[in-house]
Coordinates of N, CA and C in Angstrom, one line a residue:
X12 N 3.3 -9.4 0.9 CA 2.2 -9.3 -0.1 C 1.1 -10.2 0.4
X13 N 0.0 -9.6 0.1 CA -1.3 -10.6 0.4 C -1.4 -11.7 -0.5
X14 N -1.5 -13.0 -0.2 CA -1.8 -13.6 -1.3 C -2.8 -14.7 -0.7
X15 N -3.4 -15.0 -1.9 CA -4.3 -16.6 -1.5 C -4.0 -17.7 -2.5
X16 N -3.2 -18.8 -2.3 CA -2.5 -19.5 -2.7 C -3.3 -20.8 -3.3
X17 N -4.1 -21.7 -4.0 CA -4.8 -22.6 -4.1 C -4.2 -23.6 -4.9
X18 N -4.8 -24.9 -4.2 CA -4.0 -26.2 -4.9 C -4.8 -27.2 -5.0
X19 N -4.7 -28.3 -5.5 CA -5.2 -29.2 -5.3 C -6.7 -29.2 -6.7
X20 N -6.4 -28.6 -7.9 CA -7.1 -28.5 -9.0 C -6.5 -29.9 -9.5
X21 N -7.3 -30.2 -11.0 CA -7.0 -31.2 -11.4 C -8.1 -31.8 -11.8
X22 N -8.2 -33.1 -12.6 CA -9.0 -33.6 -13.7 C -9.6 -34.5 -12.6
X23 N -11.0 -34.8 -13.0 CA -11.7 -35.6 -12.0 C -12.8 -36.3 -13.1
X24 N -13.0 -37.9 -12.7 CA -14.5 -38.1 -13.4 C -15.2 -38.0 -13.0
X25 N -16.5 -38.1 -13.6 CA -17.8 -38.1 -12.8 C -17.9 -38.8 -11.9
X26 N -18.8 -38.3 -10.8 CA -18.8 -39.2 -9.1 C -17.3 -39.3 -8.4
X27 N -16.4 -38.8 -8.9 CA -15.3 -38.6 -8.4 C -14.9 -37.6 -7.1
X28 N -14.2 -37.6 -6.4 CA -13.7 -36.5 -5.5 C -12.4 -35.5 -5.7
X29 N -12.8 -34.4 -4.7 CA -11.3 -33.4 -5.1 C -11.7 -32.5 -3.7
X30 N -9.9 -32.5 -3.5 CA -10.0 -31.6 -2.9 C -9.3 -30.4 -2.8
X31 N -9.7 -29.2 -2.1 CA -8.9 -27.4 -3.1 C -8.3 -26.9 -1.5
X32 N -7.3 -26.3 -1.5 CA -6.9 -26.3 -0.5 C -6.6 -24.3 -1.0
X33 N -6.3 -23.6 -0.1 CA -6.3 -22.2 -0.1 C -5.4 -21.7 0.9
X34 N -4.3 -21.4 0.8 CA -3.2 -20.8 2.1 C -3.4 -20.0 1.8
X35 N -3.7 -18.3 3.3 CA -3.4 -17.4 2.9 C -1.5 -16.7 3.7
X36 N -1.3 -15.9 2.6 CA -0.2 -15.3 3.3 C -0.1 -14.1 3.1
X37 N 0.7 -12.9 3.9 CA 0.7 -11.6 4.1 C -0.3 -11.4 5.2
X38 N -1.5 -12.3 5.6 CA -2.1 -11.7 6.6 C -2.3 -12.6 7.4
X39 N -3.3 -12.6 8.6 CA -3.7 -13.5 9.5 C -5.2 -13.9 8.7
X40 N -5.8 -15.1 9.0 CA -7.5 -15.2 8.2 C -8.0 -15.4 9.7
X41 N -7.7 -15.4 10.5 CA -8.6 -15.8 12.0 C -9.8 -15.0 12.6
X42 N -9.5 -13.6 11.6 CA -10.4 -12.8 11.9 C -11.4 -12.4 10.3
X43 N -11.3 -13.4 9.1 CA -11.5 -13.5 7.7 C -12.4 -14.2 7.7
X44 N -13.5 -14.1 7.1 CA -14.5 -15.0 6.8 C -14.0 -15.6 5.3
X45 N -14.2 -16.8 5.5 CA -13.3 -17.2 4.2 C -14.9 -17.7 3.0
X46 N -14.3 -18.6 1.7 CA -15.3 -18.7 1.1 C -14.6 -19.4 -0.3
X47 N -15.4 -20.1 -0.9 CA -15.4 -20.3 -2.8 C -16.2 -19.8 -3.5
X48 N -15.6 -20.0 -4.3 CA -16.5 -19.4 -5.9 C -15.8 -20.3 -6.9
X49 N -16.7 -19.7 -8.0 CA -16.4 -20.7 -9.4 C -17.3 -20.4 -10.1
X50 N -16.1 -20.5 -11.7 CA -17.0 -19.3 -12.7 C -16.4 -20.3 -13.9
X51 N -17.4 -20.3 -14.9 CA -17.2 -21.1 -16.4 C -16.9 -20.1 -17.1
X52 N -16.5 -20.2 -18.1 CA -16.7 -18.9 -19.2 C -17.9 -18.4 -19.9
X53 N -17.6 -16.9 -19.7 CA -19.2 -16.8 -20.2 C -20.6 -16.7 -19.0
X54 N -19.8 -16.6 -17.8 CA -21.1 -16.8 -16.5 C -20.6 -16.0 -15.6
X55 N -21.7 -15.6 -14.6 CA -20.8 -14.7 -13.8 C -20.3 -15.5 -12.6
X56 N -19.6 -15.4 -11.7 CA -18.9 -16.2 -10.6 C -19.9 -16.5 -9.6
X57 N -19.5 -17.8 -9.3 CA -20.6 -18.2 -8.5 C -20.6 -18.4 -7.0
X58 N -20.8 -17.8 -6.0 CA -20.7 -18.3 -4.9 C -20.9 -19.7 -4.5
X59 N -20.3 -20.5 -3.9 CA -20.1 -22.3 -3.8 C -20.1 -22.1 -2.4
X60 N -19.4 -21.9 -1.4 CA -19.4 -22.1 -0.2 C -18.7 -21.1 1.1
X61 N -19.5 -20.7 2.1 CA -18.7 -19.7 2.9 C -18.3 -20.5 4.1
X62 N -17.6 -19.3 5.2 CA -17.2 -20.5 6.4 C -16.7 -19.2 7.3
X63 N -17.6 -18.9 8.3 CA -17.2 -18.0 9.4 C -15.7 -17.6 10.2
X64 N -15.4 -16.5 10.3 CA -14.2 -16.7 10.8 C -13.7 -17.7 11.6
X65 N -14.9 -17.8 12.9 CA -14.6 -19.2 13.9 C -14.9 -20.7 13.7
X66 N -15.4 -20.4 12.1 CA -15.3 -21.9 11.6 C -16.8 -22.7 11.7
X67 N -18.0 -21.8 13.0 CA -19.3 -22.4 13.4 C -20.3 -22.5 12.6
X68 N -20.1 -21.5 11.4 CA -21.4 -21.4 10.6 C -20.5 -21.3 9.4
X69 N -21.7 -22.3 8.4 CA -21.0 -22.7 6.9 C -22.6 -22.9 6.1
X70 N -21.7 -22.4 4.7 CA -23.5 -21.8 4.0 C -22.5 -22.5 2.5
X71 N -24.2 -22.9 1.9 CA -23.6 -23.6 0.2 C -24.7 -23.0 -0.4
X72 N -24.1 -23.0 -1.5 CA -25.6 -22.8 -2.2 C -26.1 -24.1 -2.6
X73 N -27.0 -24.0 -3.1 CA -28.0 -25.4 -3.3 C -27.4 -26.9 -4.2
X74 N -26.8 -25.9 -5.1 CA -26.2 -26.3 -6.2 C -25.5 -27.7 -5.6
X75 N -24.8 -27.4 -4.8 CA -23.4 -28.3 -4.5 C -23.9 -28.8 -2.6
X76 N -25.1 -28.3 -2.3 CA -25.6 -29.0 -0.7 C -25.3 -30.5 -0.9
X77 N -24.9 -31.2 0.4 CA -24.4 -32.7 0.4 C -23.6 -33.0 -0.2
X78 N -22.9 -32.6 -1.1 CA -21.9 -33.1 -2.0 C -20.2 -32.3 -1.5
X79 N -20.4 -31.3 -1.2 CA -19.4 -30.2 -0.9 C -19.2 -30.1 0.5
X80 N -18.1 -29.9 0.9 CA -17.9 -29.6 2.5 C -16.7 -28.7 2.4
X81 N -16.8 -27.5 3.5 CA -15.7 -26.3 3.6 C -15.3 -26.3 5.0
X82 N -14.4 -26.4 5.1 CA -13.4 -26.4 6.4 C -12.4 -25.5 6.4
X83 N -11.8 -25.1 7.8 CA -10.8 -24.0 7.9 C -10.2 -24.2 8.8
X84 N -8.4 -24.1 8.4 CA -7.7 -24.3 9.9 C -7.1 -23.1 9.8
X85 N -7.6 -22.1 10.7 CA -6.6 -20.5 11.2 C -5.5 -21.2 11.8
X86 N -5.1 -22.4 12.1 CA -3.6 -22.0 12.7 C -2.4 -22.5 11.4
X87 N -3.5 -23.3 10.5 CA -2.5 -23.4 8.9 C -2.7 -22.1 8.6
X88 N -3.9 -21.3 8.4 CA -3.9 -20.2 7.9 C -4.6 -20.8 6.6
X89 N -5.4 -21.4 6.5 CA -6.1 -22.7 5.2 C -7.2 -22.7 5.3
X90 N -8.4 -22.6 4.3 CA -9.6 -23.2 4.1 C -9.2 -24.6 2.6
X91 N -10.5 -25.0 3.0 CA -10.3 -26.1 2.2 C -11.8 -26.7 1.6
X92 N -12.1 -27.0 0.2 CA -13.2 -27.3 0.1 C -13.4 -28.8 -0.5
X93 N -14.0 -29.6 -0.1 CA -13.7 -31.2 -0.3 C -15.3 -31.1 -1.1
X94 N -14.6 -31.8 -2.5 CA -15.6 -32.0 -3.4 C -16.1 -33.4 -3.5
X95 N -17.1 -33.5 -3.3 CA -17.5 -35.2 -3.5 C -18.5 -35.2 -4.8
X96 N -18.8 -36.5 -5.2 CA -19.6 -36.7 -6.5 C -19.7 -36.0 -7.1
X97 N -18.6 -35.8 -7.7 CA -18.7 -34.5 -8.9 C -19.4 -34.9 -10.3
X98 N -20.3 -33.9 -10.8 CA -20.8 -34.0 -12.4 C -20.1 -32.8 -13.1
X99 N -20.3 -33.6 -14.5 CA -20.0 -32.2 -15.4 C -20.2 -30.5 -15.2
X100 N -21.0 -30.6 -14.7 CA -21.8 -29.3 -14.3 C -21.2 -28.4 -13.4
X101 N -20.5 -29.3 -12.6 CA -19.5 -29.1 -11.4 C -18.0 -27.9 -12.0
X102 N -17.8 -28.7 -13.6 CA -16.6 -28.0 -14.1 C -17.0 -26.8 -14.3
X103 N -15.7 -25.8 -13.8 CA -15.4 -24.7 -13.2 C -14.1 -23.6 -12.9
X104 N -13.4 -22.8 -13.2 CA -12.2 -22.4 -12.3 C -12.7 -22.0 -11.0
X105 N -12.0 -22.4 -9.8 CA -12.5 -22.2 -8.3 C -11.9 -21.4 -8.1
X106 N -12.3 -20.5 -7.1 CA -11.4 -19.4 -6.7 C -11.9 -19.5 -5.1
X107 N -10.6 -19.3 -4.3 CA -10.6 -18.6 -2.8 C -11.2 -17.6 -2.8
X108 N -12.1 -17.1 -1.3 CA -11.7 -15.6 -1.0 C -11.6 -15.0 0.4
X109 N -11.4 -14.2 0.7 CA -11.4 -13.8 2.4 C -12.1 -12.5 2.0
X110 N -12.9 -12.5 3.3 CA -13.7 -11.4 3.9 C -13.2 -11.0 5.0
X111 N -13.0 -9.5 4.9 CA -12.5 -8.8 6.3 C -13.7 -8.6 7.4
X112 N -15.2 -8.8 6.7 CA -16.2 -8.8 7.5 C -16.1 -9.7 8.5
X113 N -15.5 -10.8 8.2 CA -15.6 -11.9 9.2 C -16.8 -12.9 9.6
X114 N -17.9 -12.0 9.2 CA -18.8 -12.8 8.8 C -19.5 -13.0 7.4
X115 N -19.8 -13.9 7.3 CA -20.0 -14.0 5.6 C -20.9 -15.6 5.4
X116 N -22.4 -15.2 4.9 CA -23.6 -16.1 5.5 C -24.0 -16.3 3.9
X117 N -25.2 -16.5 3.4 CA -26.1 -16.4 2.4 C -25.9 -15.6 1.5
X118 N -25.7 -14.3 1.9 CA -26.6 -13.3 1.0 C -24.8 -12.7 0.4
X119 N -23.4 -13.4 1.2 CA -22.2 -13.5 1.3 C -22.3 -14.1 -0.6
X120 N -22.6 -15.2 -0.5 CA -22.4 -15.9 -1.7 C -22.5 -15.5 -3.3
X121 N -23.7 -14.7 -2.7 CA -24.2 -13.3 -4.2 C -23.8 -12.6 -4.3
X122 N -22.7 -11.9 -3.6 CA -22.3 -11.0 -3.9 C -20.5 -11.0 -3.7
X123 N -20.1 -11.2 -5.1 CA -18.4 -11.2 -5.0 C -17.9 -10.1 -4.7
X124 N -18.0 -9.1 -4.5 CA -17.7 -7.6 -4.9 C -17.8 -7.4 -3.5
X125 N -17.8 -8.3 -2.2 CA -18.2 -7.9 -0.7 C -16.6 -8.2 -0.8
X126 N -16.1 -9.2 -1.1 CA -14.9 -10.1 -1.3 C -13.6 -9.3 -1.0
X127 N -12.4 -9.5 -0.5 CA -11.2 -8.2 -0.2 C -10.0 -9.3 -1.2
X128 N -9.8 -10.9 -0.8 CA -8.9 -11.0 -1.1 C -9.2 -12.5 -2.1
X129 N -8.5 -12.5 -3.0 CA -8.7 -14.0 -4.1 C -7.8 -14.5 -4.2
X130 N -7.8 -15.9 -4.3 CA -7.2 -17.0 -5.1 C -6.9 -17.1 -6.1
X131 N -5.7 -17.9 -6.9 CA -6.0 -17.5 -8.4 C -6.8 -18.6 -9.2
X132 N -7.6 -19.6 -8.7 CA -8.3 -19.9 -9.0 C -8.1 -21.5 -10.2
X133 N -7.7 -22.6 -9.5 CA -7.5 -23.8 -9.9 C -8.4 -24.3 -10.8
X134 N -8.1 -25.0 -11.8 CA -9.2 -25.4 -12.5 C -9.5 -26.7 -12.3
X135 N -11.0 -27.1 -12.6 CA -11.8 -28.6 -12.1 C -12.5 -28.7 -13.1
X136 N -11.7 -29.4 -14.2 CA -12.3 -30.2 -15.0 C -12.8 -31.8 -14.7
X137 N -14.3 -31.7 -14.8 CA -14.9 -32.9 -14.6 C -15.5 -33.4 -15.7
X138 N -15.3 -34.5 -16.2 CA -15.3 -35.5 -17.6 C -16.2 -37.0 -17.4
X139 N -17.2 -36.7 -18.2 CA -18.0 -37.7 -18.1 C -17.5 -39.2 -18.2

């Protein structure tokens, strides 16, 4: 079975750090362009961060630039998104995703519905 496995949710304060980790299993990701998202209630899902299959190119939206960093190890079979100085604003459920495109840049972030495979999506409550 395909799955995307995510961990590493949890209560954070403000200016605080976290980090979300994503295994996938059933497939290989080395040829996946991997990615986050994060959706409040009530909003539509937001693209947070992508990350090329070979790892060279990585895209954020503005929102979370400097503060967020996405990494990927194909031979864990893992992306991973390290949250630094988190605000309220921040709170969110995250969700994984893989792209069979393999590449997945900018215009990747706007559009979930490019997306093949999800995470079920950790929650990051951040508290003033």
């Amino acid at each position: 079975e395909v799955q995307l496995v995510e961990s590493g949710g949890g209560f954070v304060q403000t200016g605080g750090s976290l980090n979300l980790s994503c295994a996938a299993s059933g497939f290989t990701v080395d040829n996946f362009g991997l990615g986050w998202f994060r959706q409040t209630p009530g909003k539509e899902r937001e693209g947070v961060s992508t990350i090329t299959s070979g790892g060279s190119g990585t895209y954020y939206a503005d929102s979370v630039k400097g503060r967020f960093t996405i990494s990927r190890d194909n031979a864990n079979n893992t992306v991973y998104l390290q949250m630094n100085s988190l605000a309220p604003e921040d709170t969110a459920v995250y969700f994984c995703a893989a792209d069979g495109c393999a590449f997945v840049g900018d215009e990747s972030l706007e559009d979930p519905s490019e997306w093949d495979y999800w995470g079920q999506g950790p929650q990051v409550p951040v508290s003033s």
